[in-house]
Amino acid sequence: MGILVQSLLLALWAGLCALDQFGPHLGFRKPLLASVGVGIILGDMTTAIIIGATLELMWLGVNNIGAYVPPDVISGTVVGASIAIMSGANIETAIATAVAVAVPTAMLVQQINMLIMTTNISLVHAADNVALSGDFDKITPLHYLGGLFFFLSRAVPVFIACYLGANTIDAILAAIPAEILTGFNVASKAIPAVGLAMLLTMMMKKNMWMFLILGFVLSAYMGLPTLAVALIGAVVAGLYDLIMTRPAGAAVSNTAGTDEEGEYDL
C-alpha cells in the first residue's frame, strides 16, 4: 500500500471519527479507539494501541465545556500515531514522537475547528429562514453541508500531515538531538498523570478522596492487579451506596420497637 493510499485512508478515518463526535457517539473520537483505525491501516496494531492509550490518558480531562473548543484529539491522535509508526522507530522513540507531533497538531486543528463552528452558525440561520418559509426539504442539505465541513476540518489536515510528513520524518528525527527525544519520552510518561489530575479536579468531591487513597494503597503498596482493585472498588462502592441510601428513620424505628417490646414483657 503506497503512502498516498495510506494518507487518504487515514484522512477518511479522521473525518469519520469527527462525524462520530456529532453523530452516533460510538467513541471513535477518543484516542484509544481512533488509534485502532491507524493500526489497521498501517499494519502495526500494537504500537498504535500503546500510543493511543498514552494519548488517551494525556487528554483524559479535555472536554467541550460551554463555548470552549478544546484541542482536537482526533487529528492529534491520527497524525501522531501515524507518523510515529511510519518512522519505524522503537516503541519508546515512537511514543515520544507521537506526543511531540500530536500536541501541536491538536492545537492547530483547534483553530480550524473554531473557524468551522463560526461558519456553521450561518447554516443555522439559513435553516431558520428556510423553516420560516415552510420549505422544510431544504433543511436537510444544510445539515449535510455542516457535517461535510466538520469532516473536511479533520480529513484535510490529516492528509497533508501524513502525506508530507511521511517523506520527511526520517530526516526530522535524525536532526533532533537524542536528549530532546529522551525528554519527550519522559514527558509522555508524566503527562498521563496530568490528564488524570485534570479529570479528578472535575469529578472528585471531598468525601471521595478516601477511595482514591484506598485504590492507590492497594495498587502501589500491596501490588494488586488492576482487576482486583476494580473488584474491591465495586464492593466498597456497593457497601457505601447501601449505607448512604439507608432510610434515616430505620435505626430510630428499630430502637423504638425494642423499647416497646421490653416494656410489654415487664
Coordinates of C-alpha atoms in Angstrom, one line a residue:
M1 CA 0.0 0.0 0.0
G2 CA 1.5 3.3 -1.1
I3 CA 1.9 6.4 1.0
L4 CA -0.8 8.2 -1.0
V5 CA -3.4 5.5 -0.4
Q6 CA -2.4 5.3 3.3
S7 CA -2.7 9.0 3.7
L8 CA -6.2 9.0 2.0
L9 CA -7.4 6.2 4.3
L10 CA -6.1 8.0 7.4
A11 CA -7.8 11.2 6.3
L12 CA -11.0 9.3 5.7
W13 CA -10.7 7.7 9.1
A14 CA -10.1 11.0 10.9
G15 CA -13.1 12.5 9.1
L16 CA -15.4 9.6 10.2
C17 CA -14.1 9.9 13.8
A18 CA -15.1 13.6 13.6
L19 CA -18.6 12.8 12.4
D20 CA -18.9 10.2 15.2
Q21 CA -18.4 13.1 17.7
F22 CA -21.6 14.7 16.5
G23 CA -23.5 11.6 15.4
P24 CA -23.7 8.0 16.7
H25 CA -21.2 8.7 19.6
L26 CA -19.6 5.3 19.3
G27 CA -16.4 6.5 21.0
F28 CA -14.2 6.7 17.9
R29 CA -13.3 10.3 18.7
K30 CA -11.4 9.0 21.7
P31 CA -7.6 8.5 21.2
L32 CA -7.7 4.8 22.2
L33 CA -10.3 3.9 19.6
A34 CA -9.0 6.4 17.0
S35 CA -5.6 4.8 17.2
V36 CA -7.1 1.4 16.4
G37 CA -8.0 2.6 12.9
V38 CA -4.5 3.9 12.4
G39 CA -3.1 0.5 13.4
I40 CA -5.4 -1.3 11.0
I41 CA -4.4 1.0 8.1
L42 CA -0.7 0.9 8.8
G43 CA -0.5 -2.7 9.9
D44 CA 1.0 -2.1 13.4
M45 CA -1.8 -2.5 15.9
T46 CA 0.5 -3.0 18.9
T47 CA 2.3 0.4 18.5
A48 CA -0.9 2.2 17.6
I49 CA -2.8 1.0 20.7
I50 CA 0.2 1.8 23.0
I51 CA 0.3 5.3 21.6
G52 CA -3.5 5.6 21.7
A53 CA -3.5 4.6 25.4
T54 CA -0.8 7.2 26.2
L55 CA -2.7 10.0 24.4
E56 CA -6.0 8.9 26.0
L57 CA -4.5 9.4 29.4
M58 CA -2.9 12.6 28.4
W59 CA -6.1 14.1 27.1
L60 CA -8.4 12.5 29.7
G61 CA -9.7 15.8 31.0
V62 CA -10.1 17.5 27.7
N63 CA -13.8 18.2 27.0
N64 CA -16.1 20.7 25.4
I65 CA -17.5 22.9 28.1
G66 CA -19.8 25.6 27.0
A67 CA -18.4 27.6 24.1
Y68 CA -14.8 26.4 24.7
V69 CA -13.3 24.5 21.8
P70 CA -10.6 22.1 23.1
P71 CA -7.6 20.9 21.2
D72 CA -8.7 18.4 18.6
V73 CA -7.7 15.0 20.0
I74 CA -8.8 13.2 16.8
S75 CA -6.4 14.8 14.4
G76 CA -3.7 14.8 17.1
T77 CA -4.0 11.1 17.7
V78 CA -4.3 10.1 14.0
V79 CA -1.3 12.2 12.9
G80 CA 0.8 11.5 15.9
A81 CA 0.3 7.7 15.8
S82 CA 0.7 7.6 12.0
I83 CA 3.9 9.5 11.8
A84 CA 5.3 7.6 14.8
I85 CA 4.5 4.2 13.2
M86 CA 5.8 5.4 9.8
S87 CA 9.1 6.3 11.3
G88 CA 9.8 2.7 12.2
A89 CA 11.4 3.6 15.5
N90 CA 11.4 1.5 18.6
I91 CA 8.4 1.8 20.9
E92 CA 9.9 4.4 23.3
T93 CA 11.0 6.7 20.5
A94 CA 7.6 6.1 18.7
I95 CA 5.8 7.3 21.9
A96 CA 8.0 10.4 22.2
T97 CA 7.5 11.2 18.5
A98 CA 3.7 10.7 18.8
V99 CA 3.5 13.1 21.7
A100 CA 5.8 15.7 20.0
V101 CA 3.6 15.6 16.9
A102 CA 0.2 15.1 18.4
V103 CA 0.1 18.2 20.7
P104 CA 0.9 20.9 18.0
T105 CA -1.4 19.1 15.5
A106 CA -4.3 19.1 18.0
M107 CA -3.8 22.8 18.8
L108 CA -3.6 23.7 15.1
V109 CA -6.8 21.9 14.2
Q110 CA -8.4 23.5 17.3
Q111 CA -8.1 26.9 15.5
I112 CA -9.6 25.3 12.3
N113 CA -12.5 23.9 14.4
M114 CA -13.3 27.4 15.8
L115 CA -13.4 28.7 12.3
I116 CA -15.7 25.9 11.1
M117 CA -18.0 26.3 14.0
T118 CA -18.3 30.0 13.4
T119 CA -19.0 29.3 9.7
N120 CA -21.7 26.7 10.6
I121 CA -23.6 29.4 12.5
S122 CA -24.6 30.9 9.2
L123 CA -26.0 27.5 8.2
V124 CA -28.1 27.5 11.4
H125 CA -29.5 30.9 10.5
A126 CA -30.1 29.7 6.9
A127 CA -32.1 26.7 8.3
D128 CA -34.1 29.1 10.5
N129 CA -35.0 31.2 7.4
V130 CA -35.9 28.1 5.4
A131 CA -38.1 26.9 8.2
L132 CA -40.0 30.2 8.4
S133 CA -40.7 30.0 4.7
G134 CA -42.1 26.5 5.1
D135 CA -39.7 24.9 2.6
F136 CA -38.5 22.1 5.0
D137 CA -36.9 20.0 2.3
K138 CA -34.0 22.5 2.1
I139 CA -33.1 22.0 5.8
T140 CA -31.6 18.5 5.3
P141 CA -28.9 19.6 2.8
L142 CA -27.8 22.3 5.3
H143 CA -27.3 19.6 7.9
Y144 CA -25.2 17.5 5.5
L145 CA -23.2 20.6 4.5
G146 CA -22.4 21.3 8.1
G147 CA -21.3 17.7 8.6
L148 CA -19.1 18.0 5.4
F149 CA -17.3 21.0 6.9
F150 CA -16.6 19.0 10.1
F151 CA -15.4 16.0 8.1
L152 CA -13.0 18.2 6.0
S153 CA -11.7 20.1 9.0
R154 CA -10.1 16.8 10.2
A155 CA -9.5 15.0 6.9
V156 CA -7.6 17.7 5.1
P157 CA -5.0 18.5 7.8
V158 CA -4.5 14.8 8.5
F159 CA -3.9 14.0 4.8
I160 CA -1.4 16.9 4.4
A161 CA 0.4 16.0 7.6
C162 CA 0.6 12.2 6.9
Y163 CA 1.5 12.6 3.2
L164 CA 4.1 15.2 3.6
G165 CA 5.3 14.1 7.0
A166 CA 6.0 10.6 6.0
N167 CA 8.6 11.6 3.4
T168 CA 10.5 13.9 5.8
I169 CA 10.0 12.2 9.2
D170 CA 13.3 10.3 9.0
A171 CA 15.3 13.5 8.3
I172 CA 13.5 15.3 11.1
L173 CA 14.2 12.6 13.6
A174 CA 17.8 12.4 12.5
A175 CA 18.1 16.2 13.1
I176 CA 16.5 16.1 16.5
P177 CA 19.1 15.7 19.3
A178 CA 18.7 12.5 21.3
E179 CA 18.3 14.5 24.5
I180 CA 15.2 16.1 23.2
L181 CA 13.6 12.8 22.2
T182 CA 14.5 11.5 25.7
G183 CA 12.8 14.5 27.2
F184 CA 9.7 13.8 25.2
N185 CA 9.8 10.1 26.2
V186 CA 9.9 11.1 29.9
A187 CA 7.1 13.7 29.3
S188 CA 5.0 11.0 27.7
K189 CA 5.1 9.0 30.9
A190 CA 4.4 12.1 33.2
I191 CA 1.7 13.8 31.1
P192 CA -0.9 11.0 31.6
A193 CA -0.7 11.8 35.3
V194 CA -1.6 15.4 34.5
G195 CA -4.5 14.3 32.4
L196 CA -5.8 12.1 35.2
A197 CA -5.4 15.0 37.6
M198 CA -7.4 17.3 35.4
L199 CA -10.2 14.7 35.3
L200 CA -10.1 14.3 39.1
T201 CA -10.5 18.0 39.7
M202 CA -13.8 17.9 37.9
M203 CA -15.1 14.6 39.3
M204 CA -13.8 14.4 42.9
K205 CA -15.7 15.5 45.9
K206 CA -14.5 15.9 49.4
N207 CA -15.8 12.6 50.6
M208 CA -14.3 10.7 47.6
W209 CA -10.6 11.1 48.3
M210 CA -10.6 8.2 50.7
F211 CA -11.5 5.9 47.8
L212 CA -8.7 7.3 45.7
I213 CA -6.2 6.8 48.5
L214 CA -7.5 3.2 49.1
G215 CA -7.0 2.4 45.4
F216 CA -3.5 3.8 45.5
V217 CA -2.6 1.8 48.5
L218 CA -4.0 -1.4 47.0
S219 CA -2.1 -0.9 43.8
A220 CA 1.2 0.7 44.8
Y221 CA 1.9 -0.8 48.2
M222 CA 0.0 -4.2 48.1
G223 CA 0.8 -4.8 44.4
L224 CA -2.7 -5.9 43.5
P225 CA -3.5 -6.1 39.7
T226 CA -6.0 -3.7 38.1
L227 CA -8.8 -6.2 38.0
A228 CA -8.5 -7.0 41.7
V229 CA -8.5 -3.3 42.6
A230 CA -11.6 -2.7 40.4
L231 CA -13.5 -5.6 42.1
I232 CA -12.6 -4.3 45.5
G233 CA -13.7 -0.9 44.4
A234 CA -17.0 -2.2 43.2
V235 CA -17.7 -4.0 46.6
V236 CA -16.7 -0.8 48.5
A237 CA -18.9 1.3 46.3
G238 CA -21.9 -1.1 46.8
L239 CA -21.4 -1.0 50.6
Y240 CA -21.1 2.8 50.5
D241 CA -24.3 3.0 48.5
L242 CA -26.2 0.8 50.9
I243 CA -25.1 2.9 53.9
M244 CA -25.8 6.2 52.3
T245 CA -29.2 5.2 50.9
R246 CA -30.5 3.5 54.1
P247 CA -33.6 5.3 55.3
A248 CA -32.8 7.8 58.1
G249 CA -35.6 6.6 60.3
A250 CA -34.8 2.9 60.1
A251 CA -32.5 2.9 63.1
V252 CA -34.8 5.0 65.2
S253 CA -37.9 2.8 64.4
N254 CA -36.0 -0.3 65.3
T255 CA -34.9 1.1 68.6
A256 CA -38.4 2.2 69.4
G257 CA -39.8 -1.2 68.7
T258 CA -37.2 -2.8 71.0
D259 CA -38.2 -0.5 73.8
E260 CA -41.9 -1.2 73.4
E261 CA -41.3 -4.9 73.4
G262 CA -39.2 -4.6 76.6
E263 CA -42.0 -2.6 78.3
Y264 CA -44.6 -5.2 77.2
D265 CA -42.5 -8.1 78.8
L266 CA -42.4 -6.3 82.0

